[in-house]
Amino acid sequence: MLKRLIHFLGSFLTFIGASMLLPLFIALVYGEEPAAWAFLISMVICFIPGMIIRFSFKNGLADEKVRKRDSFIIVTVAWLSASLMGSLPYLISGYIDNFFQAFFESCSGFTTTGASVFTNIEHLPHAILIWRCFSQWLGGMGMIVLFTALLPGLGIKGLSISSAETPGPTETRLTARYRETARNLYLAYVLLTMILFVLLFAGDMNAFDALAHAFATMATGGFSTHNEGLAFFDSNYIYFVVGLFAFIAGTNFALFFDILAGRIKKALEDEELRLYLILIAVSSLLIAISLCISGTRPALDDALFKALFQVINTISTTGFLTSDFAWPPFCVLLLTFLMMIGGCSSSTAGGIKVSRILVAFKIIKLELKSRTHEFLVDDIKYNGVKVKSSVLYHIYTYSSLFFMTIVVATLLLSLFGGGSAQTNFLTIISCISSLGPGLDNLGLLCDYHLSSNICLLICNFTMIAGRLEITTMLVLFSRHFWSFDKTFE
Amino acid sequence: MSENRKFIFNMQAIALLVYGISMIPSFLMSFHYGEIRIFCSLFIISIGSILFGIIAHHLLSNELSNVTLRICYVTTITVWLIVIFLSSLPYYASGEGYSFIDCLYTATASWTTCGTTAIPIDSLPIGLLIWRSTCNWMGGIGIVLLTLTFLPSWQFIGQRLASTEIRGPRFLMSNMTFRKAYRRIIILYLTFTLLQYTALRLCGMTNLAAILTALSNTSTSGILHLNNGVIAAYPTSIKAVISLFAFLSSINISVFVLLILGKFRSLKRNTEFTFYISYVVIITVLFTSIMYFEEHPSLTLGFIGTQLMQIVSFTSTAGFIVMDCTGLSAPCITIIIVIMFIGSCAISTGGGIKISRICMALSCVKTSMFRTLHPHAIRDIRYNGEPTASEDIARINVYILLFMVLFFAGSLALTIEGTPVIDALAYSQAMLTNTGTPITGVTDPSLLPTFGAFSKLVLSFLMLCGRLEIYPVLLIFSRGFFITKEN
């Protein structure tokens, strides 16, 4: 396993190095020499060890079998190394001089969280700005998925590994070979990003802003090129386009293939999609009513538009900054819950996932029924198919781990000099749900730059745990993972 | 009238009888202290309830060999709603000008052992103070459980009926027969109350305060009558007695039975008890360490004891304040929030999710992690050394999910009237866990929000959900609940 892991790591470093070609190109186009050097050096740092490792551990790989347990360590190591290497341009260019802050920024990018240590991003070079957004795009659909799609000859079972990375309790399998599924998923992802780029460019955005925002929106990341976020453009057209694509990015990507194959009815009958739509519609309406009644947005059409955008922005865990957020407590709390719920499975969104919420409610409903009808025997069905008991156990475990991670991370953040208990709690929820900006009872908080190094590390851990569906990362802390008991192999 | 309906009405009649009898000490005390108006209102309601209860019981008495769980849920929730409604009447009829919603809120808080009040506790006449504490005491053990004493066929249906009211997972009662368990619960509860009263009197507390404290604290309702629950300035002996009995009340009653029977080996194997003891010790050490490194006091036994008492106050969901909590640091606040959620042991008077459920959920996570790594391995989840049925594991996990859903839904409902987010979360938690003291009230009691009628109803609903373990309350909103063979 060790050989396979090291060989994989070598290939992955090369891949991360190659992905820096885009910011390097941008730096050259905009004549940003220091930034170009920073990316060039970072690429070399990724390439040289990557290539050496790849070729040194080439022999004897066929003898090694990748087991289920290995997939967890491969995925976690991949995400940690991506965040580590992704922080190099920030450090080398000198725009961040603290390693922990650079690692946080990079981690926030790859996990599509969108939290930032920068207080003023408008003085940053274009190359750095595009790297922030591009790293989100890379992490959005899953780096391992992309890696599997591009480099099939690594001898790693794509499905077993990507299941440890893909959001949601179910595995997306569109074709018999997972490599083709991964390619199809990325094809849809690239296509949608291109359409979004064109639509944004057709609006008030220049090509650079359109590209950066297309990356950030499709990945549901939320990084922007301006301090005010989307509020900078002050355009309802941009709000509409970004909202629409954030909504699309929050849905299950496998549904696009149903639609493309003409199975529109089947796609629309998807229970998860329906609940996702219901949640958005009901929440938007409630928030709009609350905004109207409280006088924050007296006009109903204006309130409805802002509410709809903010609801989609939050439930898809995109987290773009908007102009004002001095909303009534009801709206803030409802948005916090939506942030925890997150988008659909096999989407780029974070959070618990709508499918899990749906199954959890079905479990609760069945339990209520069985309390009154003692001899009732009924199954829980999802899209007409009986849910296996292993999936139910997975949901129980996931929900327990989700709350446990929040509790432990909040406690650690409080212990190591974070803010008040409530701010820490909301920050951790924001990180674990991949939203980014922390919601407080007053408004949006973006003061991660004030946090201590250890607090940033705790946030990094929470972000990666949230992005990798918690179990993938936490299983590494299990005693059984490190006890090499051959009985169960 | 169908037999089932007759049974429900009969149970309600007996509950009224118990309710009326329990009011006797209150009106006698109000008479003793010369509170004539209070005496009259309490006397009329008490005698009326007793008479109505006796007559209705004689008219409706029936012998049922078995009842469905559905009927048990209907019985429990209706009995609770009736006694809560009736208990609010003495406050309303007292002539002190309390609004009805405040009276209802206070009555719900008393019965559900939250102990909070919408009526200023200092202004309450003594008769009503006694009545409030009596409600706390009866709420702790459960009105349905008390009514079983008067039911001729309780041995057949008692266990099923009690299971809809007792706090904690049902399967934990399997180690003794219900008849024995019932008797022991009543005897132990009475013994704890009397012992606590005696200990408090010995510590120098006045007779009235000792009665009120013993009644309220045995049911882990908090001690709002003692300086609004802040007892930091009280003598250490009184604080220690209150904390000790709050702790004892938060332990599973079967632990005491095992102790009495001398089954120490079984006690050692009791998952919940051993977990609870280690949990209290670890949390106290953590809390004390944080306080020590923040404030640098001298590490005396008194300092450690105070932290222990404060932790016990929240693990038992009694919610009294033993130390100066103003300006409590973020880690300490986080710890208190977590322990309020976890709560106390099953089949105790404490609230929260319950230690047994947390133990099972943790075991479930552990086993699930193992199964993730070894998908073909077979390993069961054990509790008290025995394998646990998958149904029980599912039920426990569903309960925790439901608890969290209610907590979020409750806090969202509270923000409708403009309650700040943090206050809404804190109050929703305090009411659902039956602690009664929100974390915002612990750190700064002067900044309590004022709630409207809607929010008070939401809070009452949460209290009732927390006390009756959610299901009896939620079932009446379930469509399937009203579908029977007849319709």
mmCIF file of C-alpha atoms in Angstrom, chain A residues 68-69 72 328-334 336-337 340 360-361 363-365 367-374 393-397 399-401 403-404 407 410-411 414-416 418-426 440-441 470-471 474-475 478-483 485 488-489, chain B residues 67-70 73 160 170 286 290 330-331 333-335 337-338 361-362 364-366 368-375 377-379 381 390 393-395 397-398 401-402 404-405 407-409 411-412 415-416 418-422 424-425 471 474-475 478-481 483-484:
data_model
loop_
_atom_site.group_PDB
_atom_site.id
_atom_site.type_symbol
_atom_site.label_atom_id
_atom_site.label_comp_id
_atom_site.label_asym_id
_atom_site.label_seq_id
_atom_site.Cartn_x
_atom_site.Cartn_y
_atom_site.Cartn_z
ATOM 1 C CA LYS A 68 -11.262 0.030 1.249
ATOM 2 C CA ARG A 69 -9.233 1.413 4.150
ATOM 3 C CA PHE A 72 -9.525 6.921 3.034
ATOM 4 C CA PRO A 328 -34.295 40.090 11.084
ATOM 5 C CA PRO A 329 -33.274 37.191 13.405
ATOM 6 C CA PHE A 330 -35.796 34.867 11.778
ATOM 7 C CA CYS A 331 -34.101 35.267 8.367
ATOM 8 C CA VAL A 332 -30.597 34.838 9.813
ATOM 9 C CA LEU A 333 -31.544 31.654 11.685
ATOM 10 C CA LEU A 334 -33.421 30.185 8.739
ATOM 11 C CA THR A 336 -28.139 29.189 9.098
ATOM 12 C CA PHE A 337 -30.303 26.050 8.985
ATOM 13 C CA MET A 340 -26.383 23.227 7.466
ATOM 14 C CA ALA A 360 -33.961 11.295 8.058
ATOM 15 C CA PHE A 361 -37.474 12.758 7.849
ATOM 16 C CA ILE A 363 -37.208 7.621 9.271
ATOM 17 C CA ILE A 364 -38.838 9.993 11.762
ATOM 18 C CA LYS A 365 -42.198 9.669 9.984
ATOM 19 C CA GLU A 367 -41.036 5.940 13.723
ATOM 20 C CA LEU A 368 -44.048 8.123 14.550
ATOM 21 C CA LYS A 369 -46.277 5.746 12.608
ATOM 22 C CA SER A 370 -44.877 2.658 14.290
ATOM 23 C CA ARG A 371 -45.448 4.229 17.718
ATOM 24 C CA THR A 372 -49.201 4.173 17.182
ATOM 25 C CA HIS A 373 -49.501 1.133 14.916
ATOM 26 C CA GLU A 374 -47.428 -1.338 16.895
ATOM 27 C CA TYR A 393 -26.817 3.294 9.680
ATOM 28 C CA HIS A 394 -24.618 5.551 7.589
ATOM 29 C CA ILE A 395 -27.109 8.383 8.093
ATOM 30 C CA TYR A 396 -27.260 7.800 11.846
ATOM 31 C CA THR A 397 -23.480 7.778 12.037
ATOM 32 C CA SER A 399 -25.563 12.857 11.844
ATOM 33 C CA SER A 400 -23.863 11.864 15.111
ATOM 34 C CA LEU A 401 -20.430 12.646 13.689
ATOM 35 C CA PHE A 403 -22.824 17.192 15.606
ATOM 36 C CA MET A 404 -19.819 15.713 17.424
ATOM 37 C CA VAL A 407 -19.045 20.341 19.354
ATOM 38 C CA THR A 410 -16.230 24.705 18.752
ATOM 39 C CA LEU A 411 -14.715 23.685 22.063
ATOM 40 C CA SER A 414 -12.959 28.425 22.229
ATOM 41 C CA LEU A 415 -10.001 26.946 24.100
ATOM 42 C CA PHE A 416 -7.414 28.355 21.735
ATOM 43 C CA GLY A 418 -11.414 32.163 19.296
ATOM 44 C CA GLY A 419 -14.248 34.645 19.775
ATOM 45 C CA SER A 420 -17.373 34.203 21.829
ATOM 46 C CA ALA A 421 -18.976 30.746 22.112
ATOM 47 C CA GLN A 422 -21.763 31.680 19.689
ATOM 48 C CA THR A 423 -19.362 33.154 17.095
ATOM 49 C CA ASN A 424 -17.172 30.046 17.300
ATOM 50 C CA PHE A 425 -20.215 27.816 16.923
ATOM 51 C CA LEU A 426 -21.434 29.686 13.838
ATOM 52 C CA ASP A 440 -23.577 36.165 13.420
ATOM 53 C CA ASN A 441 -26.701 37.660 14.833
ATOM 54 C CA ILE A 470 -16.657 13.724 7.803
ATOM 55 C CA THR A 471 -16.354 9.911 7.911
ATOM 56 C CA LEU A 474 -12.491 10.874 11.023
ATOM 57 C CA VAL A 475 -12.009 7.204 10.241
ATOM 58 C CA SER A 478 -10.230 5.312 14.614
ATOM 59 C CA ARG A 479 -8.219 2.738 16.525
ATOM 60 C CA HIS A 480 -9.260 0.084 14.024
ATOM 61 C CA PHE A 481 -7.712 2.006 11.160
ATOM 62 C CA TRP A 482 -4.232 1.714 12.615
ATOM 63 C CA SER A 483 -4.585 -1.760 14.126
ATOM 64 C CA ASP A 485 -5.806 -6.826 12.110
ATOM 65 C CA PHE A 488 -11.011 -8.908 8.711
ATOM 66 C CA GLU A 489 -9.017 -8.380 5.513
ATOM 67 C CA VAL B 67 -54.705 -1.386 25.798
ATOM 68 C CA THR B 68 -52.907 -0.359 22.657
ATOM 69 C CA LEU B 69 -49.910 1.925 22.723
ATOM 70 C CA ARG B 70 -51.975 4.506 20.869
ATOM 71 C CA TYR B 73 -50.275 7.988 24.257
ATOM 72 C CA ARG B 160 -47.195 0.180 28.808
ATOM 73 C CA ARG B 170 -37.935 1.639 27.526
ATOM 74 C CA LEU B 286 -11.846 20.004 32.175
ATOM 75 C CA ILE B 290 -10.103 26.023 32.258
ATOM 76 C CA ALA B 330 -16.241 30.704 25.728
ATOM 77 C CA PRO B 331 -14.884 27.187 26.485
ATOM 78 C CA ILE B 333 -20.026 28.183 27.992
ATOM 79 C CA THR B 334 -19.489 25.553 25.281
ATOM 80 C CA ILE B 335 -19.091 22.842 27.921
ATOM 81 C CA ILE B 337 -24.225 23.939 26.408
ATOM 82 C CA VAL B 338 -23.005 20.431 25.569
ATOM 83 C CA ALA B 361 -25.066 6.589 19.698
ATOM 84 C CA LEU B 362 -21.335 6.541 20.463
ATOM 85 C CA CYS B 364 -23.139 2.987 16.976
ATOM 86 C CA VAL B 365 -20.521 5.421 15.590
ATOM 87 C CA LYS B 366 -17.697 3.181 16.796
ATOM 88 C CA SER B 368 -20.048 1.951 12.048
ATOM 89 C CA MET B 369 -16.415 3.094 11.741
ATOM 90 C CA PHE B 370 -15.318 -0.505 12.182
ATOM 91 C CA ARG B 371 -17.786 -1.671 9.539
ATOM 92 C CA THR B 372 -16.573 1.047 7.160
ATOM 93 C CA LEU B 373 -13.068 -0.339 7.402
ATOM 94 C CA HIS B 374 -14.132 -3.986 7.454
ATOM 95 C CA PRO B 375 -17.370 -4.211 5.445
ATOM 96 C CA ALA B 377 -16.989 -8.198 9.514
ATOM 97 C CA ILE B 378 -19.845 -8.893 11.938
ATOM 98 C CA ARG B 379 -19.877 -6.932 15.158
ATOM 99 C CA ILE B 381 -23.474 -3.057 19.532
ATOM 100 C CA SER B 390 -31.196 -3.118 15.809
ATOM 101 C CA ILE B 393 -30.426 1.338 18.035
ATOM 102 C CA ALA B 394 -32.561 2.819 15.282
ATOM 103 C CA ARG B 395 -35.049 4.247 17.795
ATOM 104 C CA ASN B 397 -30.733 7.485 16.786
ATOM 105 C CA VAL B 398 -34.120 8.651 15.542
ATOM 106 C CA LEU B 401 -32.369 13.332 15.330
ATOM 107 C CA LEU B 402 -35.861 14.332 16.382
ATOM 108 C CA MET B 404 -32.164 18.222 17.250
ATOM 109 C CA VAL B 405 -34.908 18.915 14.685
ATOM 110 C CA PHE B 407 -34.415 22.287 18.918
ATOM 111 C CA PHE B 408 -33.845 24.012 15.574
ATOM 112 C CA ALA B 409 -37.558 24.312 14.793
ATOM 113 C CA SER B 411 -35.524 28.343 18.012
ATOM 114 C CA LEU B 412 -36.750 29.340 14.558
ATOM 115 C CA THR B 415 -37.353 34.342 16.258
ATOM 116 C CA ILE B 416 -40.733 35.038 14.619
ATOM 117 C CA GLY B 418 -38.049 39.119 16.939
ATOM 118 C CA THR B 419 -36.135 37.291 19.665
ATOM 119 C CA PRO B 420 -32.394 37.588 18.895
ATOM 120 C CA VAL B 421 -30.823 34.460 17.366
ATOM 121 C CA ILE B 422 -28.639 33.615 20.355
ATOM 122 C CA ALA B 424 -33.766 31.903 20.645
ATOM 123 C CA LEU B 425 -31.208 29.082 20.494
ATOM 124 C CA TYR B 471 -43.479 11.283 20.939
ATOM 125 C CA LEU B 474 -45.814 15.027 18.353
ATOM 126 C CA LEU B 475 -48.178 12.132 17.759
ATOM 127 C CA SER B 478 -49.504 13.076 13.135
ATOM 128 C CA ARG B 479 -52.170 12.181 10.554
ATOM 129 C CA GLY B 480 -51.653 8.458 11.079
ATOM 130 C CA PHE B 481 -52.432 8.834 14.782
ATOM 131 C CA ILE B 483 -56.421 6.357 11.683
ATOM 132 C CA THR B 484 -57.896 3.407 13.573
#
